[in-house]
XYZ file of C-alpha atoms in Angstrom:
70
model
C 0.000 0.000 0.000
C 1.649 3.071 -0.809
C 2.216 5.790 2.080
C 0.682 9.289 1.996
C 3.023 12.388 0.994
C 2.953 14.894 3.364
C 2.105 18.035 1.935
C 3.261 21.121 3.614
C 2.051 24.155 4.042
C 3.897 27.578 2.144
C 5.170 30.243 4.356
C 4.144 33.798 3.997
C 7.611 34.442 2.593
C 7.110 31.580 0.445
C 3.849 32.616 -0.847
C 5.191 35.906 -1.576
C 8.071 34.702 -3.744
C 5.688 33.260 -6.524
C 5.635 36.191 -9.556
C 1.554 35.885 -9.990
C 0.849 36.664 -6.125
C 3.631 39.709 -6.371
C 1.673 40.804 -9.148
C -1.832 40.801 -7.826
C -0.865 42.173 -4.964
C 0.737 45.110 -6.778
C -1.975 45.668 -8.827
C -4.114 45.488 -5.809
C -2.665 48.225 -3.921
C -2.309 50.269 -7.107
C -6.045 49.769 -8.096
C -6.987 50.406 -4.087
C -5.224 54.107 -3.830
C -6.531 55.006 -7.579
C -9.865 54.526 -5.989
C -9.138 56.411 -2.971
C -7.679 59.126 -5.098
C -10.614 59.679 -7.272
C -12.915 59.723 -4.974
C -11.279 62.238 -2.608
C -10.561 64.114 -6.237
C -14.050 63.890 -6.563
C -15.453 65.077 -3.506
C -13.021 68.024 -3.884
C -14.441 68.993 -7.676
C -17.951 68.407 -6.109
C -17.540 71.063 -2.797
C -15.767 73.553 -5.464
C -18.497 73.977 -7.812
C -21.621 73.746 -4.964
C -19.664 75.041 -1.890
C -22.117 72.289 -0.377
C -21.297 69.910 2.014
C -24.318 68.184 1.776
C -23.780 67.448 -1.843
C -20.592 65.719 -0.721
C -22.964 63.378 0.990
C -24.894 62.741 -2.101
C -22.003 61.498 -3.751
C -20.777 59.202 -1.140
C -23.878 57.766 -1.092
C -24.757 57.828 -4.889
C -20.955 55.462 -4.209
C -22.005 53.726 -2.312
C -25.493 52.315 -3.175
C -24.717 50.281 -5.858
C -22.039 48.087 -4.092
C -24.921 47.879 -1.047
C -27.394 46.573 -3.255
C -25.736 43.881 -4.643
């Protein structure tokens, strides 16, 4: 009868070594502050032409929604 392999379990620095997790997590963070850029670029543009807060408001919502109702 032939004996199980073990298998063992990667490391975090192991993990982090292979090119395609590198990658994605590059393109992670790179996608994550491009989102956090436009939207503070965005709320920015939006208080300049209303001086409103509230409209500020209306676009973090009008941001939000769409992922909540999913």
């Amino acid at each position: 009868m032939n004996e199980p392999t073990e298998q063992l379990t990667p490391t975090g620095r192991e993990v982090l070594r292979s090119p395609g997790v590198t990658a994605f997590m590059v393109a992670q963070f790179t996608m994550t502050v491009g989102v956090m850029l436009q939207a503070a670029a965005l709320g920015k543009h939006i208080f300049d032409i209303t001086d409103n807060a509230l409209d500020i408001g209306w676009l973090g919502l009008a941001e939000f929604l769409p992922a909540a109702l999913l």
